[in-house]
Every structure is written in C-alpha cells, then in structure tokens.
Coordinates of C-alpha atoms in Angstrom, one line a residue:
Chain A
M6 CA 24.1 112.0 165.4
R7 CA 27.4 111.3 163.7
I8 CA 28.4 107.8 163.0
P9 CA 31.9 107.0 164.4
L10 CA 34.6 106.3 161.9
I11 CA 36.9 103.4 162.8
S12 CA 40.2 103.2 160.8
I13 CA 42.3 100.1 160.9
K14 CA 45.6 99.8 159.1
I15 CA 47.5 96.5 158.9
D16 CA 51.1 96.6 157.7
N17 CA 51.5 94.6 154.5
R18 CA 47.9 93.7 154.5
T19 CA 47.8 92.7 150.9
V20 CA 50.6 90.2 151.4
A21 CA 49.9 86.8 153.0
H22 CA 51.2 86.4 156.5
F23 CA 52.5 83.2 157.9
P24 CA 52.4 81.4 161.3
G25 CA 54.8 83.0 163.7
D26 CA 54.9 86.4 161.8
S27 CA 54.2 89.6 163.7
L28 CA 50.9 91.2 162.7
K29 CA 51.5 94.9 163.1
G30 CA 49.2 97.8 162.6
E31 CA 47.3 100.6 164.1
Y32 CA 43.8 101.8 164.6
Q33 CA 42.0 105.1 165.4
I34 CA 38.5 106.3 166.1
D35 CA 37.2 109.5 164.6
A36 CA 34.0 111.4 164.4
V37 CA 33.2 110.8 168.0
D38 CA 33.6 112.8 171.2
P39 CA 36.1 111.1 173.5
D40 CA 33.8 111.7 176.4
D41 CA 31.1 109.6 174.6
L42 CA 33.3 106.5 174.5
R43 CA 32.9 103.9 177.2
A44 CA 35.3 101.2 175.9
V45 CA 37.3 100.1 172.9
E46 CA 38.1 96.5 172.1
L47 CA 40.7 95.1 169.7
A48 CA 40.5 91.5 168.6
V49 CA 42.5 89.4 166.2
L50 CA 40.2 86.5 165.3
W51 CA 39.2 84.0 162.7
Y52 CA 35.7 83.2 161.7
T53 CA 34.0 80.8 159.2
E54 CA 31.6 81.7 156.4
G55 CA 29.7 79.6 154.1
K56 CA 27.0 76.9 154.3
G57 CA 27.5 76.0 157.9
D58 CA 26.7 78.2 160.9
E59 CA 29.4 80.7 161.8
D60 CA 32.1 79.7 164.2
L61 CA 34.6 82.1 165.7
G62 CA 37.9 81.9 167.5
V63 CA 39.7 84.8 169.2
H64 CA 43.5 84.7 169.1
S65 CA 44.2 88.0 170.8
F66 CA 41.9 90.3 172.7
E67 CA 42.4 93.7 174.3
R68 CA 39.8 95.9 176.0
R69 CA 40.4 99.5 177.1
T70 CA 37.8 101.3 179.2
T71 CA 37.5 104.7 180.9
D72 CA 36.9 102.8 184.2
D73 CA 40.5 101.7 184.2
D74 CA 41.9 105.1 183.5
P75 CA 39.5 108.1 183.4
T76 CA 42.1 110.3 181.8
A77 CA 42.8 107.8 178.9
N78 CA 41.9 109.0 175.4
L79 CA 40.3 106.1 173.8
V80 CA 40.1 107.7 170.3
E81 CA 43.8 108.4 169.9
L82 CA 45.9 106.3 167.5
Q83 CA 46.8 102.9 169.0
T84 CA 49.3 100.3 167.6
F85 CA 49.2 96.6 167.9
D86 CA 51.7 93.8 167.4
V87 CA 50.5 90.3 167.6
Q88 CA 52.3 87.0 166.9
L89 CA 50.2 84.9 164.6
P90 CA 49.4 81.3 165.5
N91 CA 50.1 78.0 163.6
S92 CA 46.5 77.5 162.7
P93 CA 43.9 77.7 161.3
L94 CA 45.1 79.0 158.0
S95 CA 42.9 81.2 155.8
Y96 CA 40.9 79.0 153.4
E97 CA 38.5 79.5 150.5
G98 CA 36.6 76.3 150.2
V99 CA 33.4 75.1 148.7
L100 CA 31.2 74.9 151.8
I101 CA 33.6 76.5 154.3
K102 CA 35.6 79.7 154.2
I103 CA 38.0 80.6 157.0
R104 CA 38.9 84.2 157.3
W105 CA 41.2 86.1 159.6
C106 CA 40.6 89.7 160.6
V107 CA 41.5 92.5 163.0
R108 CA 38.2 93.7 164.6
V109 CA 37.9 97.0 166.5
R110 CA 34.7 97.5 168.4
I111 CA 33.7 100.6 170.3
F112 CA 31.1 101.0 173.0
L113 CA 29.4 104.4 173.5
K114 CA 28.0 105.6 176.8
S115 CA 24.6 105.8 175.1
G116 CA 24.7 101.9 174.8
K117 CA 25.4 101.7 171.1
T118 CA 28.3 99.7 169.6
Y119 CA 30.1 100.0 166.3
S120 CA 32.7 97.7 164.9
A121 CA 34.9 97.4 161.8
D122 CA 37.0 94.6 160.4
S123 CA 40.1 94.5 158.4
V124 CA 40.7 91.1 156.8
F125 CA 44.2 89.7 156.2
Q126 CA 45.4 86.3 154.9
L127 CA 47.2 83.8 157.1
G128 CA 49.0 81.1 155.0
N129 CA 48.9 80.5 151.3
V130 CA 46.4 77.7 150.9
P131 CA 45.0 77.6 147.3
D132 CA 41.2 77.9 146.8
A133 CA 39.4 74.6 146.7
V134 CA 36.8 73.3 144.3
A135 CA 34.4 70.5 144.6
I136 CA 35.3 67.4 142.7
L137 CA 33.3 64.4 141.6
K138 CA 34.5 60.9 142.3
S139 CA 37.2 60.0 139.8
G140 CA 39.6 57.1 139.3
S141 CA 42.7 59.2 139.7
G142 CA 44.1 62.6 139.6
E143 CA 44.2 65.6 142.0
S144 CA 41.7 68.3 142.5
D145 CA 41.8 71.5 140.5
H146 CA 43.4 74.3 142.3
A147 CA 42.7 78.0 141.6
V148 CA 45.4 80.5 142.0
A149 CA 45.7 81.6 145.6
G150 CA 44.2 85.0 146.0
T151 CA 44.7 87.7 148.6
E152 CA 41.6 89.1 150.3
G153 CA 40.6 92.7 149.6
A154 CA 40.2 94.9 152.6
V155 CA 36.8 94.4 154.3
A156 CA 35.6 97.0 156.7
R157 CA 32.2 96.2 158.2
E158 CA 30.3 98.6 160.2
E159 CA 27.4 97.5 162.3
T160 CA 25.2 99.1 164.9
Chain B
M52 CA 15.0 104.2 160.4
A53 CA 16.4 102.2 163.4
R54 CA 13.6 100.6 165.4
L55 CA 13.6 100.7 169.2
L56 CA 12.5 97.1 169.5
R57 CA 12.7 94.5 166.7
M58 CA 10.2 91.8 167.3
Y59 CA 12.1 89.2 165.2
G60 CA 15.5 88.7 163.7
K61 CA 16.4 88.5 160.1
K62 CA 19.6 87.4 158.4
R63 CA 21.3 90.2 156.5
G64 CA 24.2 88.6 154.6
N65 CA 26.6 87.4 157.3
R66 CA 24.9 89.3 160.1
R67 CA 21.7 88.9 162.0
T68 CA 19.5 91.8 163.0
G69 CA 18.2 91.9 166.6
S70 CA 19.0 93.7 169.7
Q71 CA 21.6 92.2 172.0
I72 CA 20.3 94.2 175.0
W73 CA 16.7 93.0 174.5
G74 CA 18.0 89.5 174.0
S75 CA 20.0 89.6 177.3
A76 CA 17.0 91.2 179.1
G77 CA 14.8 88.3 177.9
E78 CA 17.3 85.7 179.1
A79 CA 17.6 87.5 182.4
A80 CA 13.8 87.6 182.8
F81 CA 13.5 83.8 181.9
S82 CA 16.2 82.9 184.5
L83 CA 14.6 85.2 187.1
F84 CA 11.3 83.5 186.6
F85 CA 12.8 80.1 187.2
L86 CA 14.7 81.4 190.2
C87 CA 11.6 83.0 191.8
V88 CA 9.4 79.9 191.1
G89 CA 12.1 77.7 192.7
I90 CA 12.5 79.9 195.7
L91 CA 8.7 80.1 196.3
F92 CA 8.3 76.4 195.8
L93 CA 11.2 75.7 198.2
V94 CA 9.9 78.1 200.9
R95 CA 6.4 76.5 200.6
L96 CA 7.9 73.0 200.9
L97 CA 10.0 74.0 203.9
N98 CA 7.2 75.7 205.7
S99 CA 4.5 73.2 205.1
L100 CA 6.4 69.9 205.2
V101 CA 10.1 69.9 206.0
I102 CA 10.2 72.2 209.0
P103 CA 7.1 70.8 210.8
E104 CA 8.5 67.3 210.3
W105 CA 11.9 68.4 211.7
N106 CA 10.2 70.1 214.7
A107 CA 8.1 67.0 215.5
N108 CA 11.2 64.8 215.6
Q109 CA 13.5 67.2 217.3
G110 CA 11.5 69.7 219.3
F111 CA 8.3 68.0 220.5
V112 CA 8.1 66.8 224.1
Q113 CA 6.9 63.3 225.0
D114 CA 3.7 62.8 227.0
R115 CA 0.9 60.3 227.5
G116 CA -2.6 60.3 225.9
T117 CA -5.7 58.1 225.7
V118 CA -7.2 56.9 222.5
K119 CA -10.9 57.7 222.5
M120 CA -11.9 56.9 218.9
T121 CA -10.3 55.8 215.5
R122 CA -11.6 56.3 212.0
V123 CA -10.6 56.4 208.3
G124 CA -10.4 60.0 207.2
Q125 CA -11.7 60.8 203.7
Q126 CA -10.0 63.3 201.4
P127 CA -12.4 66.1 200.7
G128 CA -13.2 66.0 196.9
G129 CA -11.0 63.0 196.4
S130 CA -10.6 59.3 197.0
G131 CA -7.6 59.5 199.4
V132 CA -7.8 58.1 202.9
R133 CA -5.7 58.5 206.1
P134 CA -5.8 57.2 209.7
E135 CA -7.3 59.6 212.2
I136 CA -7.2 58.9 215.9
L137 CA -8.9 61.0 218.6
I138 CA -6.5 61.6 221.5
R139 CA -7.3 63.0 224.9
Y140 CA -4.4 64.3 227.0
E141 CA -3.6 66.9 229.6
V142 CA -1.1 69.8 229.6
D143 CA -0.6 71.7 232.9
G144 CA -3.8 70.3 234.2
Q145 CA -5.9 71.4 231.3
P146 CA -7.5 68.7 229.1
Y147 CA -7.2 68.7 225.4
E148 CA -8.6 66.5 222.6
A149 CA -7.4 66.3 219.0
W150 CA -7.7 64.2 215.9
T151 CA -4.2 63.3 214.9
Y152 CA -1.8 60.6 213.7
D153 CA 1.5 62.2 212.4
I154 CA 2.7 65.7 211.9
H155 CA 1.4 65.8 208.3
H156 CA -2.1 65.5 209.7
Q157 CA -1.7 69.0 211.0
N158 CA -0.2 70.5 207.8
A159 CA -1.8 72.7 205.3
V160 CA -0.9 70.0 202.9
P161 CA -2.2 66.8 204.5
D162 CA -0.9 63.4 203.5
Y163 CA -3.6 61.1 202.1
S164 CA -3.0 57.5 200.8
S165 CA -4.7 55.5 198.1
D166 CA -4.4 52.2 200.0
P167 CA -7.4 51.7 202.5
A168 CA -6.0 48.4 203.6
A169 CA -2.8 50.0 204.8
V170 CA -4.8 52.6 206.7
Q171 CA -6.9 50.0 208.4
E172 CA -3.7 48.2 209.4
V173 CA -2.5 51.4 211.1
L174 CA -5.8 51.9 212.9
R175 CA -5.7 48.3 214.3
Q176 CA -2.5 49.2 216.2
F177 CA -4.5 51.7 218.4
V178 CA -7.0 50.3 220.9
V179 CA -9.7 52.6 222.3
D180 CA -9.3 53.7 225.9
Q181 CA -5.7 52.6 226.0
E182 CA -2.8 54.9 226.8
Y183 CA -0.1 55.6 224.2
A184 CA 2.9 57.8 224.0
I185 CA 2.3 61.1 222.3
W186 CA 4.5 64.0 221.3
R187 CA 3.3 67.5 221.6
D188 CA 4.5 71.0 220.5
P189 CA 5.7 72.8 223.7
A190 CA 4.7 76.1 222.1
D191 CA 1.2 75.0 221.1
P192 CA -0.5 72.3 223.2
K193 CA -3.1 71.7 220.5
V194 CA -0.4 70.3 218.1
V195 CA 0.2 66.6 219.0
V196 CA 1.3 63.5 217.1
L197 CA 1.2 59.7 217.8
V198 CA 4.0 58.7 215.5
R199 CA 7.2 60.5 214.3
G200 CA 9.8 59.9 211.6
Y201 CA 11.0 61.3 208.4
S202 CA 9.4 60.9 205.0
W203 CA 12.0 59.9 202.4
W204 CA 9.9 61.1 199.6
L205 CA 10.0 64.6 201.0
W206 CA 13.7 64.9 200.6
L207 CA 13.4 63.7 197.0
L208 CA 10.7 66.4 196.4
L209 CA 13.2 69.0 197.5
L210 CA 15.2 68.2 194.3
L211 CA 12.5 69.9 192.2
P212 CA 12.7 73.4 193.6
T213 CA 16.5 73.0 193.9
A214 CA 16.6 72.3 190.1
F215 CA 14.6 75.4 189.4
I216 CA 16.9 77.5 191.6
L217 CA 20.0 76.1 190.0
I218 CA 18.7 76.7 186.5
G219 CA 17.5 80.2 187.3
G220 CA 20.4 81.1 189.4
I221 CA 23.1 79.9 187.1
G222 CA 21.3 81.5 184.1
L223 CA 20.9 84.8 185.9
V224 CA 24.6 84.8 186.9
Y225 CA 25.6 83.9 183.4
T226 CA 23.5 86.6 181.8
I227 CA 24.7 89.3 184.3
F228 CA 28.3 88.2 183.8
H229 CA 28.0 88.5 180.0
W230 CA 25.7 91.6 180.0
G231 CA 26.8 94.0 177.3
K232 CA 29.8 91.8 176.4
S233 CA 30.7 91.6 172.8
V234 CA 30.9 88.2 171.1
E235 CA 34.7 88.5 170.9
H236 CA 34.9 89.2 174.6
R237 CA 32.7 86.2 175.4
E238 CA 34.8 83.9 173.2
A239 CA 38.1 85.2 174.6
T240 CA 36.8 84.6 178.2
A241 CA 35.5 81.1 177.3
Q242 CA 38.8 80.1 175.7
L243 CA 40.7 81.3 178.7
S244 CA 38.5 79.3 181.1
R245 CA 38.8 76.2 178.8
R246 CA 42.6 76.4 178.8
F247 CA 42.8 76.9 182.6
S248 CA 40.5 74.0 183.3
A249 CA 41.8 71.5 180.8
G250 CA 45.4 72.6 180.6
V251 CA 45.5 72.5 176.8
S252 CA 43.1 73.6 174.0
V253 CA 40.2 71.2 174.4
G254 CA 39.7 68.9 171.5
A255 CA 42.6 70.5 169.5
R256 CA 46.2 69.5 169.0
S257 CA 48.6 71.3 171.3
G258 CA 50.2 74.2 169.4
Y259 CA 47.6 74.0 166.6
P260 CA 44.3 75.5 167.4
T261 CA 41.4 73.8 165.6
V262 CA 43.5 70.9 164.4
P263 CA 42.0 67.8 165.9
Q264 CA 44.0 65.6 168.2
D265 CA 45.3 62.3 166.8
A266 CA 45.7 60.4 170.1
N267 CA 43.0 57.9 169.0
L268 CA 44.6 57.4 165.6
T269 CA 48.1 56.5 166.9
N270 CA 47.3 54.3 169.8
S271 CA 47.4 51.1 167.8
P272 CA 50.7 49.9 166.3
G273 CA 50.8 48.3 162.9
T274 CA 52.2 44.9 162.0
R275 CA 54.5 46.2 159.2
L276 CA 54.1 50.0 159.3
K277 CA 54.2 52.3 162.3
Y278 CA 50.4 52.8 163.0
R279 CA 47.2 50.9 162.3
L280 CA 44.4 53.4 161.6
P281 CA 41.0 52.9 163.2
I282 CA 37.9 52.8 160.9
D283 CA 35.7 55.9 160.9
I284 CA 32.4 54.3 161.9
S285 CA 32.3 50.7 163.2
R286 CA 30.3 48.6 160.9
G287 CA 29.0 46.6 163.9
W288 CA 27.4 49.7 165.5
R289 CA 25.8 50.6 162.1
L290 CA 24.4 47.0 161.8
L291 CA 23.0 47.1 165.3
A292 CA 21.3 50.4 164.6
I293 CA 19.7 49.0 161.5
V294 CA 18.5 45.9 163.3
L295 CA 16.9 47.9 166.0
A296 CA 15.3 50.3 163.5
C297 CA 14.0 47.3 161.5
L298 CA 12.6 45.5 164.5
F299 CA 10.9 48.6 165.9
W300 CA 9.4 49.8 162.6
N301 CA 8.3 46.4 161.3
G302 CA 7.0 45.4 164.7
I303 CA 4.6 48.3 164.7
V304 CA 3.6 47.9 161.1
A305 CA 3.0 44.2 161.5
V306 CA 0.2 44.9 164.0
F307 CA -1.6 47.0 161.4
I308 CA -0.9 44.5 158.6
I309 CA -2.4 41.7 160.7
S310 CA -5.4 43.8 161.4
A311 CA -5.9 44.6 157.8
V312 CA -5.4 41.0 156.6
S313 CA -7.9 39.8 159.3
S314 CA -10.5 42.3 158.0
H315 CA -10.1 40.9 154.5
R316 CA -10.3 37.3 155.6
S317 CA -13.5 38.0 157.6
D318 CA -15.2 39.3 154.4
H319 CA -15.3 42.8 155.9
P320 CA -12.3 44.4 154.2
D321 CA -11.1 47.6 155.7
W322 CA -9.7 49.4 152.6
W323 CA -8.9 52.6 154.4
L324 CA -6.6 50.7 156.8
T325 CA -5.1 48.7 153.9
L326 CA -4.3 51.9 152.0
F327 CA -2.9 53.5 155.1
V328 CA -0.6 50.6 155.9
L329 CA 0.8 50.2 152.3
P330 CA 3.4 53.1 152.4
F331 CA 4.6 52.1 155.9
A332 CA 4.9 48.5 154.8
A333 CA 7.0 49.7 151.8
V334 CA 9.4 51.4 154.2
G335 CA 9.6 48.3 156.3
I336 CA 10.5 46.2 153.2
G337 CA 13.2 48.8 152.4
L338 CA 14.6 48.5 155.9
I339 CA 14.7 44.7 155.6
Y340 CA 16.5 44.9 152.3
Y341 CA 19.0 47.3 153.7
L342 CA 19.5 45.0 156.8
V343 CA 20.1 42.0 154.6
R344 CA 22.6 44.0 152.5
E345 CA 24.5 45.0 155.6
I346 CA 24.6 41.5 157.0
R347 CA 25.9 40.2 153.6
I348 CA 28.7 42.8 153.7
V349 CA 29.7 42.1 157.3
S350 CA 29.5 38.4 157.0
G351 CA 30.9 37.9 153.5
V352 CA 33.5 40.7 153.3
G353 CA 36.2 40.5 155.9
P354 CA 37.7 43.4 157.7
T355 CA 39.8 46.1 156.0
H356 CA 43.0 47.2 157.7
V357 CA 45.0 50.3 156.9
E358 CA 48.5 51.0 158.2
I359 CA 50.6 54.1 157.7
S360 CA 54.3 54.8 158.2
D361 CA 53.9 58.0 160.2
H362 CA 51.2 60.3 161.6
P363 CA 50.2 63.2 161.6
L364 CA 50.7 64.0 158.0
R365 CA 52.3 67.2 156.8
P366 CA 52.1 69.0 153.4
G367 CA 54.7 68.0 151.0
Q368 CA 55.8 64.9 152.9
S369 CA 55.8 61.3 151.7
Y370 CA 54.4 58.3 153.5
Q371 CA 53.8 54.6 153.0
V372 CA 50.3 53.1 153.2
L373 CA 49.6 49.4 153.6
V374 CA 46.0 48.2 152.9
S375 CA 44.8 44.7 153.6
Q376 CA 41.4 43.2 152.6
S377 CA 40.3 39.8 153.6
G378 CA 37.2 37.8 152.7
R379 CA 36.1 35.1 150.2
V380 CA 35.0 37.2 147.3
T381 CA 36.1 38.5 143.9
L382 CA 37.1 42.2 143.9
E383 CA 35.7 43.7 140.8
Q384 CA 37.3 47.0 141.7
F385 CA 39.5 47.8 144.7
E386 CA 40.6 51.5 145.1
V387 CA 42.3 53.3 147.9
S388 CA 42.3 57.1 147.8
L389 CA 43.4 60.0 150.0
V390 CA 40.4 62.3 150.3
C391 CA 39.8 65.7 151.8
E392 CA 36.1 66.5 152.6
E393 CA 34.4 69.6 153.9
M394 CA 31.5 69.2 156.3
A395 CA 29.2 72.1 157.2
T396 CA 26.4 71.9 159.8
Y397 CA 23.5 74.4 159.8
Q398 CA 20.0 74.9 161.0
Q399 CA 17.2 74.7 158.5
G400 CA 14.0 75.5 160.4
T401 CA 14.0 73.1 163.3
D402 CA 16.2 70.6 161.6
T403 CA 20.0 70.3 161.8
R404 CA 21.6 69.4 158.5
T405 CA 25.1 68.5 157.5
D406 CA 26.4 69.1 154.0
R407 CA 29.5 67.4 152.7
R408 CA 31.8 68.1 149.7
V409 CA 34.9 66.3 148.5
V410 CA 37.5 68.9 147.5
Y411 CA 40.5 66.7 147.0
R412 CA 41.0 63.1 145.9
Q413 CA 44.3 61.3 145.2
S414 CA 44.2 57.7 144.0
L415 CA 46.8 55.6 145.8
I416 CA 45.9 52.0 144.8
H417 CA 43.7 50.8 142.0
F418 CA 43.0 47.2 141.1
E419 CA 40.4 45.3 139.1
K420 CA 39.3 41.7 138.9
V421 CA 41.2 40.4 142.0
D422 CA 40.3 37.0 143.5
V423 CA 40.8 36.9 147.3
I424 CA 41.8 33.4 148.4
P425 CA 39.7 32.2 151.4
G426 CA 41.8 32.3 154.5
A427 CA 44.2 34.8 152.9
S428 CA 44.0 38.6 152.4
F429 CA 44.7 40.9 149.5
E430 CA 47.5 43.3 150.5
Q431 CA 48.9 46.3 148.7
Q432 CA 51.4 48.9 149.8
A433 CA 51.7 52.3 148.1
G434 CA 53.3 55.7 148.5
L435 CA 51.3 58.7 149.6
V436 CA 52.4 62.3 149.0
V437 CA 50.4 65.0 150.8
P438 CA 50.0 68.0 148.4
M439 CA 52.4 70.9 149.1
E440 CA 50.0 73.7 149.8
C441 CA 46.9 71.9 151.0
M442 CA 44.6 72.9 153.8
H443 CA 45.2 71.2 157.1
S444 CA 42.6 69.3 159.1
F445 CA 40.2 71.7 160.8
T446 CA 37.4 71.2 163.3
S447 CA 35.1 73.7 165.0
E448 CA 31.6 73.5 166.4
H449 CA 29.7 73.7 163.0
N450 CA 32.4 73.2 160.4
E451 CA 35.0 70.6 159.7
I452 CA 37.7 69.8 157.1
Q453 CA 38.5 66.1 157.3
W454 CA 41.2 64.1 155.6
K455 CA 40.8 60.4 155.3
I456 CA 42.0 57.3 153.5
V457 CA 39.0 55.8 151.7
V458 CA 38.9 52.2 150.6
H459 CA 36.3 51.6 147.9
V460 CA 35.4 48.0 147.3
D461 CA 33.2 46.8 144.4
L462 CA 32.4 43.1 144.6
S463 CA 31.1 40.6 142.2
G464 CA 27.5 39.8 143.3
W465 CA 27.7 42.0 146.4
P466 CA 26.8 45.6 147.0
P467 CA 29.7 48.1 146.8
F468 CA 30.8 49.9 149.9
D469 CA 33.4 52.4 151.2
R470 CA 35.4 52.2 154.4
S471 CA 37.0 55.4 155.7
F472 CA 40.0 55.8 157.9
P473 CA 40.5 59.4 159.2
V474 CA 44.0 61.0 159.3
V475 CA 45.1 64.4 160.5
V476 CA 47.0 66.8 158.3
C477 CA 48.9 69.4 160.3
P478 CA 50.1 72.8 158.9
E479 CA 53.5 72.7 157.3
H480 CA 55.7 73.6 160.2
Q481 CA 55.1 74.5 163.8
R482 CA 56.5 78.0 164.0
V483 CA 54.9 79.0 167.2
G484 CA 55.0 77.2 170.6
S485 CA 51.8 76.2 172.2
F486 CA 52.2 78.9 175.0
A487 CA 52.2 81.6 172.4
N488 CA 48.8 80.7 171.2
S489 CA 47.1 81.7 174.4
A490 CA 44.8 84.7 174.0
H491 CA 46.1 87.9 175.4
Q492 CA 45.0 88.9 178.9
Y493 CA 42.4 91.6 178.8
Q494 CA 41.7 94.4 181.2
D495 CA 38.1 95.0 182.3

C-alpha cells in the first residue's frame, strides 16, 4: 500500500513571524486515492518538548470531511491564512522548548491516520542557557536561530 | 512490520507507540463494565428493597390480625437476629397465617440486626392473642406486615449504584464522543468549551494565551510604590507542615524507642528492634533540627516586603523595586535579584517529579554587613530593567516559565534563606485582541 505524501508549504517559513502576523501557506495530499480519504484536518498549534511531559495548545483548527460534501476533493491544494496570537512565543530553553507548527492530519477510510508538521518560529526570543547562582550579571544568550523545517509522518 | 495489536507502549523520541483505537476500545469496555454493574446493582436494589417498601407504604390495604406467637428469628449461618411475629388473619373469609414483622421480612434480602436487646424490645410491644392493625398486599394475601415506614439507609445505599452508573455513563459518553478524534481535535474542542463556560481563557491572561493572570499580584497596593507583591509560599504554612510532620514521625518513632529502651533496662535487650529504630530516629532528629531552624527564621527574622512601580512587566521596560527587611539581626549578605526559572513536571515510573533550572538572573540590590536596628527595617529601592528579548511568563499543565524577584538573606548566626515574589512578564506588545485568539470553528 502506498504511503500518502503530505506537503505543507508556509510562506516565509525560515523567517520569524510575530504576533498579529498572517501565517499563510498551502498544503496538498498526494499518493492517495481521493476515494480513500475520509477527513483532513489542519491545525496551527504549539507544543512543548523537553524534560517535562508534552503540553499542546491549538490556536486554529479546521476539519474537512466527505460527510459534509461528498463531491469535495480532499486531496487538492488548499490554502490557509491564520492570524497569529500574542503568545506563547517560540522558545528554546534548557528544560522546556516551545515550538509552533502547522500540522496536517489525514484520516483514511481504512482507519489509518497520517500526519505531517511544518515548524515555524513565532517571535524572536534568544535561546536560554542554565546559569549558576552568581552575584551579578545577566545570563548568556545564544544567537536566536530559526528552526529548520520538520515534517513528521506517523501512522 | 506493523503489528495488529501492541501489548504495551514505548516512547520513540517525541512520540509514543500504541494504538489509539485499542486504547479507546479499552476505555469504552471499562466504562461499559461500570455502567452494567451499576445498572444491575440498581435493578436488584429496586426490586428487592425499594419497590417492596414503597408498595407496603402506598399500596397495601389495612386490616386486622391476631398475634398467635412471637420469637427471635436467627440468621441462618450468621449471628444476626430479627423480630418474628405469627399473625392470623382472614381475607374474604379464608384464614391465613404468616410469620412477619415488616416488609423486609418478606424480601429475598431480609433485614437482620446485631442488637438482641432491641429485637426483644420490639417483641414486647406485641401481646399474644391480641388484635393489631396489619397491612396486606391486595394482590397477594400471603404478604402482610405489622409495621410500615421507610428505611433511611436504603436511600443512602442507592448512592452506590448511582455512582457506578455516573462513572460508567459519563466515561462511555466521553469515549464515544472522542472516538477516532485526533489529539488536535480534542484539544480544540476542549478549549472552545472552556472559553464558552468561563468567558475567558481559564487561568491565562486575557489576550495572552498561556501567560498567567496577575490578579492576585496586583490586589495589594504598596505604601510607596504602586503594588506590594505577595510572597511565593507563606512561611507560616511551611512551618505548620513541618510541625505536623515532626509530630507525626517522632510520635510513631517514640513508641519504638521506648520499647527498645525498656528492653535494655530490663536486662533483655532487643538488639534487632534497636538497630531497626536507629535510622528512623535519625530522620526524626533531622526533622527536629529543620523545625528549630524554621522557627528561628520566622521568629528572629522579620517579614520581607517587596513593592513594584508597575505590573505586569514588559521586555525592555524599566521599573522601580522597593525592598524592606525587618528583624533584629545583622545581615551578612542581602541580595535582591530578578530571576527567570524553568519548571518541568514529568512522570518517572509512578512518581511525579519537577525539575527546575534558573535561566536568567539580574542582581538588583547587593549589600553586605548591614545591622538592622530593632524596631526599624532595612529599606532599599533600585531600578529594574526587563531584558529586551526575553521569554515571557508561561504556564501549561506540565511546564512553566516563572519570573520572580528573589530576596536572598545571609544572616550572622542564622541559617540563610530565600524569599520569592512572583511577577508576570508579558510579551512585548499586544498586537492581537483577545477575540482573535479564539480557535477557529470546525466543521464535523
């Protein structure tokens, strides 16, 4: 059986976005028969990584199914335009990392699901490093880096 | 090769293996079990206890009967007793006799007591060969009772199957509602319902998702600056917790110590007991030392007050901080810092652990060798500049980024301690109104 291919493209993905900006882009599903698709979901969300258990917050969510419109073609190119919120900003900390992404998840009629993420940066917060107690001075700051594209496929 | 059924889950990087469908099926089966047990239990209770009692009080017809004999009934295979009275009565000219007392006498689940004196007292109320009012079932002349009423304990017992039904029913509805839903779909639905029920993002500042609210930080005006900040953890509650722990632990250990000492004094030393008690006694001594230390801090060192010129804080902005420390001590070192700390909570086996890391520290005030005059307080005011591109305060279920003003006090002849005063740092500017942060509506 072919594995579906989910392509997500975010405009200006390598550049940091800021609160209030419009996050624009498009996504498309290939290598799957449109008749095999039951639903497609698009979510703009943040999640945490690191030592602590993962938390997740959904900023924007859209679900399209064949139940709503049997004639709809779920695999065709779709665009999105989402206004980004004030918080939380993307963050690379010591114990906690906060990442923003656009996630597309597809549901096949066979019951299987596939998803892919495209990470983007919200805000321009410098990376954090752990410091020991000192009498004075500020923490060291690394140069703020932009996240490389991360597409994750899971079954 | 993909397996049809994974018997256990493993962590693979940031993912976990496991089948959502089988997980949901397990949840549904668990809820269904509770629901079925609750319904069966409720039906049994209603049929055997509630409905017969209700019928006896509402549907039985009154008649007259003669007591022919009384006795104390014994519970078969047990020690319970109950009053049993032999009644003779007539229905439509036909005579009947029956051992009875109340409706539970007739039930498949008879009601026995453990108090023979109370049963005897009941039997003394019925004299042989005297007539008494009886109530009989019009549908079945053989069913008759001498007393009626409602058992209060029966209605309490109904809470048990009700709890099972609620747990099972709600769980089943929840599982069915979320069947096949992705984690993003569930979270979007949960966020919508939280917003509709609470009006604003629960726990978060309006317009700033995940930034904690500061209502509790700005409800106390300062004497010279705008706000007085509350301390992070009340020292009084900490002291109370230590007192209770010390009393509880040492109370139990003392019993064993007394027993061990008695054995040595009676020339029959119990060395196993003595060795067993030693580590516990060491912990008890440690608790006592910690308690004394805390009492010295609370009694000897006065309260610390922190006031701030404005709140919440924003990156790149300047503020004034006023710190006041009272007491009758010499401050070897007095330092006030603006600190940013990360806190991450995670499961390790069956334990829940929290890790902390300080990722930013800015010294605001630093003094050494200061004598605090009794009756007066040591006060210092300083400027605070929040770094330009710092991370804002963040709170979620398992992770937190907390900003706070930390007062570190090192005293001559006293143990050093820190007192923390949380503050909230918001993102630089609010560019989006709170209404725009609502999740988009979705179509099912």
